[in-house]
Coordinates of C-alpha atoms and ligand atoms in Angstrom, one line a residue:
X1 CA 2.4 -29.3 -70.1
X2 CA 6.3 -28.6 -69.9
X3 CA 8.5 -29.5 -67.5
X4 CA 8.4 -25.7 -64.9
X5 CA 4.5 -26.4 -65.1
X6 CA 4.8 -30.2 -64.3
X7 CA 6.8 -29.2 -61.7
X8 CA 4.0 -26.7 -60.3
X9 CA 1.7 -28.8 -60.3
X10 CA 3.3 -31.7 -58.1
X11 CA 1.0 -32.7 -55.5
X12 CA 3.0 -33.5 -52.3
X13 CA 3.3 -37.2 -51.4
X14 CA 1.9 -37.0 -48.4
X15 CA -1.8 -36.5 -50.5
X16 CA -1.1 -39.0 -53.1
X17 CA -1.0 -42.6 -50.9
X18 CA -2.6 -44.8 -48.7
X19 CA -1.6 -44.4 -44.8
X20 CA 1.9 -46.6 -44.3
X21 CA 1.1 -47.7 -40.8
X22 CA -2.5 -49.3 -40.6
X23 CA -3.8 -50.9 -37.3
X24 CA -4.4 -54.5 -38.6
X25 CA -7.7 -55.0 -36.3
X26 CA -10.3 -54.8 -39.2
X27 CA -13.4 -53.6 -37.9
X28 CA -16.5 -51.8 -39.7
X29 CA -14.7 -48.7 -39.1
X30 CA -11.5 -49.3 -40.1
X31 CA -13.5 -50.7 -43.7
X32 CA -15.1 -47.3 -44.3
X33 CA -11.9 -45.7 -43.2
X34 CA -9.9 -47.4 -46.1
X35 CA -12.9 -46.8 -48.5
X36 CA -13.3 -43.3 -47.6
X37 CA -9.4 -42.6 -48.5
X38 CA -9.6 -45.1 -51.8
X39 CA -12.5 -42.1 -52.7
X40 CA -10.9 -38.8 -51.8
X41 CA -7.5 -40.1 -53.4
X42 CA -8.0 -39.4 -57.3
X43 CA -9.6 -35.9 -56.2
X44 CA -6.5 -35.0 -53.8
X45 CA -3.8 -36.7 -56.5
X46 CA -5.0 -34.4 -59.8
X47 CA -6.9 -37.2 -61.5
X48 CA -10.2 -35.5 -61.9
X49 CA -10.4 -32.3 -64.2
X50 CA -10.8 -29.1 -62.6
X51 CA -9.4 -25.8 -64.0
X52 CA -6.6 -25.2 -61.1
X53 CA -4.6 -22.9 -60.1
X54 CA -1.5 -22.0 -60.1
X55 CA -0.8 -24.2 -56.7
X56 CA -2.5 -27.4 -58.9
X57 CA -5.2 -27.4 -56.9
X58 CA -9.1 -26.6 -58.1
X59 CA -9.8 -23.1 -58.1
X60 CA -12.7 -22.2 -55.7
X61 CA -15.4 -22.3 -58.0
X62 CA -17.2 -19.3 -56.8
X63 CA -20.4 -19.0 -59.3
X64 CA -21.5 -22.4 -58.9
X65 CA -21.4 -22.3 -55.3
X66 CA -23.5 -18.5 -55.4
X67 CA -25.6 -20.5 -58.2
X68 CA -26.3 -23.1 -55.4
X69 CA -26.8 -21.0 -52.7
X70 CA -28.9 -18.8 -53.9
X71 CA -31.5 -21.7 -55.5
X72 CA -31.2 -23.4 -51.6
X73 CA -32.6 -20.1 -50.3
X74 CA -35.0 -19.6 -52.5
X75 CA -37.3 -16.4 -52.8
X76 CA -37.3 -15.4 -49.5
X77 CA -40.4 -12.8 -49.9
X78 CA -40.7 -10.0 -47.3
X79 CA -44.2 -11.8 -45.8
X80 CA -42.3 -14.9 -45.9
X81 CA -44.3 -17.0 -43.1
X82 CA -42.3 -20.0 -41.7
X83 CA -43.5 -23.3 -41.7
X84 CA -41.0 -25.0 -40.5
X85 CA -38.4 -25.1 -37.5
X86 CA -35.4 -25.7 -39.9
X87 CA -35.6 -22.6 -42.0
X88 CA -34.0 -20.4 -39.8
X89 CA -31.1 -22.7 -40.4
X90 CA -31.4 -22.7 -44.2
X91 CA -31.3 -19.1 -44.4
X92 CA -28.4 -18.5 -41.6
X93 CA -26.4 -21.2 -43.8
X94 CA -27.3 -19.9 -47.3
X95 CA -26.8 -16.5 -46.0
X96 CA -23.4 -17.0 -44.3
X97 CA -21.9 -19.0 -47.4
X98 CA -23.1 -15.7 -49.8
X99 CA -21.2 -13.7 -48.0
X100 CA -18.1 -15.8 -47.5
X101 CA -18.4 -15.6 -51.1
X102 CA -18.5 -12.1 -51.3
X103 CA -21.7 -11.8 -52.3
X104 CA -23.9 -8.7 -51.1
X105 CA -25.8 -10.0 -48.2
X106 CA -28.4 -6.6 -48.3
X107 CA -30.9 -7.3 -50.4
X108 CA -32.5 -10.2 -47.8
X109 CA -32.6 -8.0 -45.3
X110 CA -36.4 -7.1 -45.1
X111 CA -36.9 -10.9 -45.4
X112 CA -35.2 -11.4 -42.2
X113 CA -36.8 -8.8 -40.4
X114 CA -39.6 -10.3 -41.2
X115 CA -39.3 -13.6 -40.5
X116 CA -37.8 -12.2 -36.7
X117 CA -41.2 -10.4 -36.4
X118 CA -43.1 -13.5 -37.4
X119 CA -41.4 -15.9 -35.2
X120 CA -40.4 -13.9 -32.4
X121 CA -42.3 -15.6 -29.2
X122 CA -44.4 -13.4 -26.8
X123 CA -42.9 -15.1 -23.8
X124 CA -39.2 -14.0 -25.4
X125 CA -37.3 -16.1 -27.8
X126 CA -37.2 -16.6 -31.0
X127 CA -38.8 -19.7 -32.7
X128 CA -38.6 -21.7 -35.8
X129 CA -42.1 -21.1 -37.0
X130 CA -45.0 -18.8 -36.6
X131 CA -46.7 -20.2 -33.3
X132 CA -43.6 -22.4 -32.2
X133 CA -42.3 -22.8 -29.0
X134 CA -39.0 -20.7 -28.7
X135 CA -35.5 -22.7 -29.3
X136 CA -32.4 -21.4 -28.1
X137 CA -31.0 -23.1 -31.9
X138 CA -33.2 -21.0 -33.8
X139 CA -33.0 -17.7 -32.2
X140 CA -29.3 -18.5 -32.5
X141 CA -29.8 -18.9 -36.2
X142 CA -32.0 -16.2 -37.0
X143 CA -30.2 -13.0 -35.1
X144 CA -26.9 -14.2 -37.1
X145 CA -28.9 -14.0 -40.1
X146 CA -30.0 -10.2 -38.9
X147 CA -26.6 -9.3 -37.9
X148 CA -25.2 -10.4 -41.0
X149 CA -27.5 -8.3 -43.1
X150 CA -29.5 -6.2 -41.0
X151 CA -28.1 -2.4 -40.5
X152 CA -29.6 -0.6 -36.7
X153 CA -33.0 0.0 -38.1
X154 CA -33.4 -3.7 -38.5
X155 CA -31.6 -4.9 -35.3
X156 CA -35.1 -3.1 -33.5
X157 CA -37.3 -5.9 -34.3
X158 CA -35.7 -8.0 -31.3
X159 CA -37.5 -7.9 -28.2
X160 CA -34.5 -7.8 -25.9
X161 CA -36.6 -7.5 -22.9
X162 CA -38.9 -11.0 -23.4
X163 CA -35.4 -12.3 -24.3
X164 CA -34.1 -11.4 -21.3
X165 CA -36.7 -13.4 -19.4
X166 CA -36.9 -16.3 -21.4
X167 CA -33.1 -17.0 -21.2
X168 CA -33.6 -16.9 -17.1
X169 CA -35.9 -19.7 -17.7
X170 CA -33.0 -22.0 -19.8
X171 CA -30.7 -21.2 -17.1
X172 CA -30.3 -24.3 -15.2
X173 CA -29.4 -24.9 -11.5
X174 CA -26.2 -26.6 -12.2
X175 CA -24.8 -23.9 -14.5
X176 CA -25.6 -24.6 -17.6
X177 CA -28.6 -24.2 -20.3
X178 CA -31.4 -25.9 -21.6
X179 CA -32.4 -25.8 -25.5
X180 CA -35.9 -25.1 -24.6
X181 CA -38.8 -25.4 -22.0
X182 CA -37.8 -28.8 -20.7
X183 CA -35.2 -29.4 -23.5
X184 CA -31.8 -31.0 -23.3
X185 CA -28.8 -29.2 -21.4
X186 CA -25.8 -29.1 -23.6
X187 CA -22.7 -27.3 -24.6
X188 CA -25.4 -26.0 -27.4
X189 CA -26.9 -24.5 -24.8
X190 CA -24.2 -23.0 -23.2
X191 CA -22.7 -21.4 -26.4
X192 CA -26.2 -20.1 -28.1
X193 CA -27.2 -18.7 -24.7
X194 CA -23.8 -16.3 -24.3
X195 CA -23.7 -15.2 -27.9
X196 CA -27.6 -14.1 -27.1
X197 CA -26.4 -12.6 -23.9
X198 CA -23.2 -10.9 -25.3
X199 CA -24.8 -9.6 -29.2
X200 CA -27.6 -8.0 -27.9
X201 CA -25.8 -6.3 -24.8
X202 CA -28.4 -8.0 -22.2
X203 CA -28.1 -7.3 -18.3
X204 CA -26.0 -10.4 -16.8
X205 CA -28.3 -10.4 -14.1
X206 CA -31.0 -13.3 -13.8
X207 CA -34.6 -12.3 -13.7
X208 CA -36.3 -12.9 -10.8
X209 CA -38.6 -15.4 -12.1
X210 CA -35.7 -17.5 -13.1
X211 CA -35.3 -21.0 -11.4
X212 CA -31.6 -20.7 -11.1
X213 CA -32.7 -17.0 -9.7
X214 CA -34.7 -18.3 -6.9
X215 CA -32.4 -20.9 -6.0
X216 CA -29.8 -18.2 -5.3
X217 CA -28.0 -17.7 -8.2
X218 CA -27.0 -14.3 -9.4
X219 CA -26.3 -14.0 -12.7
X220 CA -26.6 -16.1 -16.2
X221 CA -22.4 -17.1 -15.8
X222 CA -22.9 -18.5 -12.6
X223 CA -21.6 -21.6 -12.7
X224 CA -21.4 -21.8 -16.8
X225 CA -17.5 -22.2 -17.2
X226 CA -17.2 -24.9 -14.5
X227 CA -20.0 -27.0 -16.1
X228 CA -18.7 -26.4 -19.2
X229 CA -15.0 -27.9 -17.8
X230 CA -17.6 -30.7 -17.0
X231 CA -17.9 -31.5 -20.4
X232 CA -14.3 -32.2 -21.0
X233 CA -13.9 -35.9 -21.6
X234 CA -10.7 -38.6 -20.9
X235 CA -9.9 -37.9 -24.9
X236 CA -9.1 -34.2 -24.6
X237 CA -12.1 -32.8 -26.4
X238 CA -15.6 -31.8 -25.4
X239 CA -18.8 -33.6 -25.1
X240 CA -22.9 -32.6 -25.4
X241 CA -23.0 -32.8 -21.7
X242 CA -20.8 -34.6 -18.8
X243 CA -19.6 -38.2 -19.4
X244 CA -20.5 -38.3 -22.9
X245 CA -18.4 -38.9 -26.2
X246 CA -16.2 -36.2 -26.8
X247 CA -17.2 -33.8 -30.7
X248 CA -16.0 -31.2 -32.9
X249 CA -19.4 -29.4 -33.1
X250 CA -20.3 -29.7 -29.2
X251 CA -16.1 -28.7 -28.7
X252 CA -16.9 -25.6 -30.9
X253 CA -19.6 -24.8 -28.9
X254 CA -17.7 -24.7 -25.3
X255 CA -14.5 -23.1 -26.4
X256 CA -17.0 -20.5 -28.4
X257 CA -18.7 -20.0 -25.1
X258 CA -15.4 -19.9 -22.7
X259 CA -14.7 -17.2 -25.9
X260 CA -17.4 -14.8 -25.4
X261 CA -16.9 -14.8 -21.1
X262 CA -13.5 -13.7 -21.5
X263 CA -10.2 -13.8 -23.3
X264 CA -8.7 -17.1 -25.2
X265 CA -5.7 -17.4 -22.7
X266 CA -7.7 -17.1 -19.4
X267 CA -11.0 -18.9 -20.0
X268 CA -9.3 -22.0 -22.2
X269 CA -6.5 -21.9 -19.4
X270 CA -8.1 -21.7 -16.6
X271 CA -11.3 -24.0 -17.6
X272 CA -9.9 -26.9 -19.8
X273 CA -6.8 -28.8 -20.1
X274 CA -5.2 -27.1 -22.6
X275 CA -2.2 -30.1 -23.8
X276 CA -5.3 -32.5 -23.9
X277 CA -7.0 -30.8 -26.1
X278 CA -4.8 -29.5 -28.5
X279 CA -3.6 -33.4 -28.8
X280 CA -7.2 -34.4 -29.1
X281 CA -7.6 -31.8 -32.0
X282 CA -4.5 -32.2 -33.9
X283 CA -6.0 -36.4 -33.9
X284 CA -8.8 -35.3 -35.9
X285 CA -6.9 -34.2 -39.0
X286 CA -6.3 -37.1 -41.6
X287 CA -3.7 -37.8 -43.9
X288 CA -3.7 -38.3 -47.0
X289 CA -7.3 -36.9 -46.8
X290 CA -6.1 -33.3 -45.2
X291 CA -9.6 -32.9 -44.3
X292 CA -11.3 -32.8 -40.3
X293 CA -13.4 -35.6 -38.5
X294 CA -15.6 -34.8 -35.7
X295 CA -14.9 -37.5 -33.2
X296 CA -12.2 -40.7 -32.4
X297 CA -12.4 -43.3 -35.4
X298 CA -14.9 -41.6 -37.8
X299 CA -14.6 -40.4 -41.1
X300 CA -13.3 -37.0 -42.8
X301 CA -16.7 -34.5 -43.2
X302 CA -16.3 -31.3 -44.6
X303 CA -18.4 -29.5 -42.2
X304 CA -16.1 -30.5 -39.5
X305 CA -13.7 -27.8 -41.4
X306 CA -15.8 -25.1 -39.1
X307 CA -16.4 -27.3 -36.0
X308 CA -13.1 -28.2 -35.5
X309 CA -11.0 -26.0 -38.0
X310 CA -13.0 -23.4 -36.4
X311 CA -11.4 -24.4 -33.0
X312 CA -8.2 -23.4 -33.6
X313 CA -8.1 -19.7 -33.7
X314 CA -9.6 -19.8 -30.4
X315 CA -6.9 -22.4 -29.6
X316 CA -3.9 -20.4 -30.9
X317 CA -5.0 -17.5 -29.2
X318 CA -4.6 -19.3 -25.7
X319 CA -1.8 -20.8 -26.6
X320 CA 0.1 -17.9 -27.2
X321 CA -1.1 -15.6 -24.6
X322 CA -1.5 -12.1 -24.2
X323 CA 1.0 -10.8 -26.3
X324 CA -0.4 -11.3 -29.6
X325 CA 3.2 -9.4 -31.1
X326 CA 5.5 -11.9 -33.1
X327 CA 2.6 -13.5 -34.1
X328 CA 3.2 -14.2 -37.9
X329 CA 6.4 -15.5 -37.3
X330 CA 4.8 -18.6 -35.6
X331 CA 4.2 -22.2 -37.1
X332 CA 0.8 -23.4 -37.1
X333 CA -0.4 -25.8 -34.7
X334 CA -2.6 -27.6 -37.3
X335 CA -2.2 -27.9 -41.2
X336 CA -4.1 -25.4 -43.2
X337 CA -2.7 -26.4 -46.0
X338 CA -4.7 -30.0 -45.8
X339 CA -7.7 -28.5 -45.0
X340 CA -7.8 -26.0 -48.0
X341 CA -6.7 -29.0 -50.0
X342 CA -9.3 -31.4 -48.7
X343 CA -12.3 -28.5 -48.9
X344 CA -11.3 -27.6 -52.8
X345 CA -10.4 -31.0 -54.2
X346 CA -12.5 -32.8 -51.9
X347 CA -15.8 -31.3 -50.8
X348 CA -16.8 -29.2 -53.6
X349 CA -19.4 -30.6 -56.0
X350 CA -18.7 -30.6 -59.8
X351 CA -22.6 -28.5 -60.4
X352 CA -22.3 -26.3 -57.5
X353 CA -22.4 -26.0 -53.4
X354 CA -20.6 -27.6 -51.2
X355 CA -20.5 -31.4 -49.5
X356 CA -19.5 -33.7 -46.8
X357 CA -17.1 -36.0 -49.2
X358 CA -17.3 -37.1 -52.9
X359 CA -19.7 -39.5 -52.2
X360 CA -22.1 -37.3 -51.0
X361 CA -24.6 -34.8 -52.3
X362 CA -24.1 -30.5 -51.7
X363 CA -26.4 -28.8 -49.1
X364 CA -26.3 -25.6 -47.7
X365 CA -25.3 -27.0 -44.4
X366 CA -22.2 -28.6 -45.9
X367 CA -21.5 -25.2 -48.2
X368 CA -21.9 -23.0 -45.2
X369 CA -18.7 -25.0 -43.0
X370 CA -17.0 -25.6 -45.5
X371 CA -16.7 -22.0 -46.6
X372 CA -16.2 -20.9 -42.9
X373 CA -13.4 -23.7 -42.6
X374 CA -11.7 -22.0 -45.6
X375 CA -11.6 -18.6 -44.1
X376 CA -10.1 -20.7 -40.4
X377 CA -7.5 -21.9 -42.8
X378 CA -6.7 -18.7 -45.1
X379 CA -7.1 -16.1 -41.9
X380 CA -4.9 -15.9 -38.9
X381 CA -7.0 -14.2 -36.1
X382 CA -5.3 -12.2 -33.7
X383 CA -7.5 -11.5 -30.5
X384 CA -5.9 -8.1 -28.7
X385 CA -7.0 -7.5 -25.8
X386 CA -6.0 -3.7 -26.2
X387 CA -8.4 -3.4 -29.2
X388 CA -11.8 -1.5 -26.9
X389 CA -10.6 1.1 -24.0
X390 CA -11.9 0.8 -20.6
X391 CA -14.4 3.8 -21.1
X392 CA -15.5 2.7 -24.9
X393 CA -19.6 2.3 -24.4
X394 CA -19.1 -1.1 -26.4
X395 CA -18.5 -2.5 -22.6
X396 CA -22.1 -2.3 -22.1
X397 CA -22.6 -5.4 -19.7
X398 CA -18.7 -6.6 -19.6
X399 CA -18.9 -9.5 -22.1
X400 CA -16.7 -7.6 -24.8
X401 CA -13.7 -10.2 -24.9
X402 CA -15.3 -11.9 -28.4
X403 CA -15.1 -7.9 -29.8
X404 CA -11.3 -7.8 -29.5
X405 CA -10.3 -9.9 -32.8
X406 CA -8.9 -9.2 -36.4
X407 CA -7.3 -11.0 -38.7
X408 CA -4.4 -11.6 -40.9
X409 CA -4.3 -13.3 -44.2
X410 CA -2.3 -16.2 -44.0
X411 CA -0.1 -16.7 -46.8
X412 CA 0.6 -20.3 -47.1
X413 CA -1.9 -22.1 -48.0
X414 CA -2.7 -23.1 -52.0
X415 CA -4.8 -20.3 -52.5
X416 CA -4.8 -17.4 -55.3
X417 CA -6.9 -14.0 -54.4
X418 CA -9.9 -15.9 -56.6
X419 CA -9.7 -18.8 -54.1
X420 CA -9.8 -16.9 -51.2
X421 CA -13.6 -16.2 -49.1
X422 CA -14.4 -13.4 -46.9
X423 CA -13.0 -13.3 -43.2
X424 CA -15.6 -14.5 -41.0
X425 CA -15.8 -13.6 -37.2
X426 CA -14.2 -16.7 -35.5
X427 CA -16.6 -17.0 -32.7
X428 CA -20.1 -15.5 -34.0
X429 CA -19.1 -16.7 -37.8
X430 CA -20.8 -13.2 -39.1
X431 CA -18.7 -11.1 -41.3
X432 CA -16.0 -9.8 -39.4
X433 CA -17.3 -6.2 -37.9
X434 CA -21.1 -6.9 -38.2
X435 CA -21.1 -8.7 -34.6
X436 CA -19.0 -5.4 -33.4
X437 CA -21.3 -3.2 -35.2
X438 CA -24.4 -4.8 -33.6
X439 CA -23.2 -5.0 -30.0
X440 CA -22.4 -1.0 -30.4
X441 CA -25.9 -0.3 -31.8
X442 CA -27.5 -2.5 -28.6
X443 CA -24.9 -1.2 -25.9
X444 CA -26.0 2.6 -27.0
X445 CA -29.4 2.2 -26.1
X446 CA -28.2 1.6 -22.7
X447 CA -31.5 -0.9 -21.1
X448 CA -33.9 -2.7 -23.3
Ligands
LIG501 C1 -22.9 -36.4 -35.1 O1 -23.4 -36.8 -36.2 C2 -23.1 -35.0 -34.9 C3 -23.4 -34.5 -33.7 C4 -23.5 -35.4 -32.5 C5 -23.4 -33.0 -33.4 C6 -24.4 -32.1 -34.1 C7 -24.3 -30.8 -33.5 C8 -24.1 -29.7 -34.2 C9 -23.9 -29.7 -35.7 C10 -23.9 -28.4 -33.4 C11 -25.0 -27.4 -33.6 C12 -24.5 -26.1 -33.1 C13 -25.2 -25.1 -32.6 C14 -24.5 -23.8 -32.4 C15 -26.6 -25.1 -32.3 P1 -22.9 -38.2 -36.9 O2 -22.8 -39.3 -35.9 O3 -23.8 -38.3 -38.1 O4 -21.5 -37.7 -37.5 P2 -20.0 -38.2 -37.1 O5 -19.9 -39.6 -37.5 O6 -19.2 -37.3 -38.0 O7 -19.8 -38.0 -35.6
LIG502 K1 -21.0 -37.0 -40.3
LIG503 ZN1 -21.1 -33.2 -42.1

């Protein structure tokens, strides 16, 4: 190597050492702390040998990760009958990292279609399984898998009218939602039940068999944003449910949620302490690791790159305000450079797919964050509020603020073109334009 390459290839010191200031209370945490950054070191410092780029750091290694993917999914046949309640999972995640990959998402579209018809629930809902009780996580799951592949002939196989009902039955009497019949109430809830509500252009108004109905409740956001300001801890981030342990996935969730019932800068504003949380997110980003943690005093995990990387271009956007002009002039408020560091030195496995840390084995899971944490850290979104007219029929039921986003590459991050994924939508985490193109289709056929 001569000395203009050597040069290049300098990894900043910042990724190269220890922490200088250590509390000295040793504690199990603090152990697996230390031993986490002793094992993320010689990936981060250029010890191990990956083909980089021109940055020094490991090119995205695209083909192993499709490779992966693609053997996760499996065959997934047009009768494909579901068995079991995690599938619609596996395909959302295998799915989603294809097409951050740039891979050509059409070809498992009758096998989603099918799977909606198998699994769809008579009473509304979509289930894991044939015969399964309807889960708010899993119809969640499986209409991102059809959005993502399915063009308007398959978006018909939703029953929006049993969907409709079923939802009034999750709505709870203090505001927020239940996973299922009898299920927990959680910011899970909260988030899965809006993006239903909002993709599929469904009336806001309760059903009259609804409990929250009867009780006097008009619609399915009564209530919602102040339980969700509920969930707000002492920390600065959001918890499951009130007066639990603030988390990345469950503060992904609310701010998602506060997302889709209006615009960044009013609902994160108005709802949540905005200083708290930004300081309670900028804590969860490790040095020398670069990489994300999901809660106070636990470890770097690279599918905290979506839950909490994902966070901040909802963040940003109420930061700045309603005038998203002047935009690219602005620092970050959190370092995307780390995180793109962390995700390709870090959290991609030598055969293929994508993983927590070093120490632990790929799944699509892990693959699917970590690819949607690398399109939060390479994309600047932009939400502009001037993006749909008054009179465009994409208002449909009024929630359109989560249709009002694009994106900007951002430049400086240690990324060639080859290392860069797709941009994803940074509150449905779809392609960017499928969610639009859905809610258009649904808001055109006017009711169900
Ligand atoms: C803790 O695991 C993880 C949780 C408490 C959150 C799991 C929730 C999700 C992934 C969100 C699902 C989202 C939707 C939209 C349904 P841990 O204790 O093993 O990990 P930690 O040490 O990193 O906190
Ligand atoms: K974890
Ligand atoms: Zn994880």
């Amino acid at each position: 190597m001569d000395e203009a390459q050597s040069l290049m290839f300098e990894v900043p010191w910042l990724f190269k050492r220890m922490p200088d200031i250590v509390d000295d209370l040793k504690t199990e945490s603090s152990v697996m702390q230390a031993a986490t950054t002793r094992e993320c070191l010689p990936y981060l410092s250029g010890q191990k040998n990956f083909e980089r780029n021109s940055y020094g750091v490991p090119k995205l290694r695209r083909e192993g990760h499709v490779e992966f993917l693609q053997s996760w999914l499996g065959d997934l046949e047009p009768d494909f009958v579901s068995l079991d309640a995690g599938r619609p999972w596996i395909v959302y995640w295998s799915i989603s990292g294809l097409g951050m990959l740039g891979y050509d998402m059409k070809q498992f579209k009758d096998g989603v279609v099918a799977n909606v018809e198998q699994c769809q629930h008579p009473e509304g809902g979509i289930a894991g399984g044939f015969g399964h009780a309807a889960h708010l996580a899993t119809t969640y799951a499986t209409l991102l898998s059809l959005v993502s592949v399915g063009d308007e002939s398959a978006l018909d196989c939703v029953n929006r009218k049993t969907m409709w009902q079923w939802l009034g039955k999750m709505k709870q009497l203090d505001g927020g939602f239940t996973m299922c019949h009898g299920g927990e109430e959680d910011a899970r809830g909260a988030f899965c039940a809006v993006i239903i509500l909002s993709l599929l252009n469904l009336p806001l108004e309760l059903p009259s068999d609804s409990p929250a109905r009867v009780k006097g409740d008009e619609t399915f956001l009564t209530g919602l944003p102040e339980w969700i300001s509920r969930c707000q801890t002492y920390e600065g981030g959001i918890s499951a449910s009130p007066g639990t342990e603030a988390h990345g996935a469950y503060t992904f969730c609310a701010l998602g949620a506060l997302c889709v019932m209006g615009a960044p800068y009013e609902m994160i504003n108005r709802y949540l302490d905005l200083d708290a949380l930004v300081s309670w997110l900028t804590s969860r980003q490790y040095a020398p690791e670069g990489g994300l943690a999901g809660r106070a005093n636990k470890l770097v995990d690279g599918c905290y790159s979506h839950w909490i990387g994902g966070c901040w271009a909802l963040v940003e956007a109420a930061v700045r305000g309603p005038d998203s002009d002047g935009l690219l002039g602005q620092p970050s408020l959190w370092h995307r450079e780390g995180l793109t560091r962390y995700i390709l030195c870090c959290a991609q496995a030598d055969k293929g797919g994508l993983r927590d840390k070093p120490s632990k084995h790929p799944d699509g899971y892990h693959s699917c964050y970590n690819l949607a944490g690398l399109s939060a850290a390479q994309n600047v979104y932009i939400f502009d509020r001037s993006l749909i007219g008054t009179d465009d029929p994409i208002q449909g039921n009024g929630l359109t603020a989560p249709f009002k986003w694009t994106n900007q590459p951002f430049i400086d991050v240690p990324c060639e073109e080859g290392d860069r994924v797709s941009p994803y939508h940074p509150v449905f985490v779809v392609p960017l334009g499928k969610a639009e193109a859905a809610r258009r289709y649904f808001a055109s056929k006017g009711g169900f």
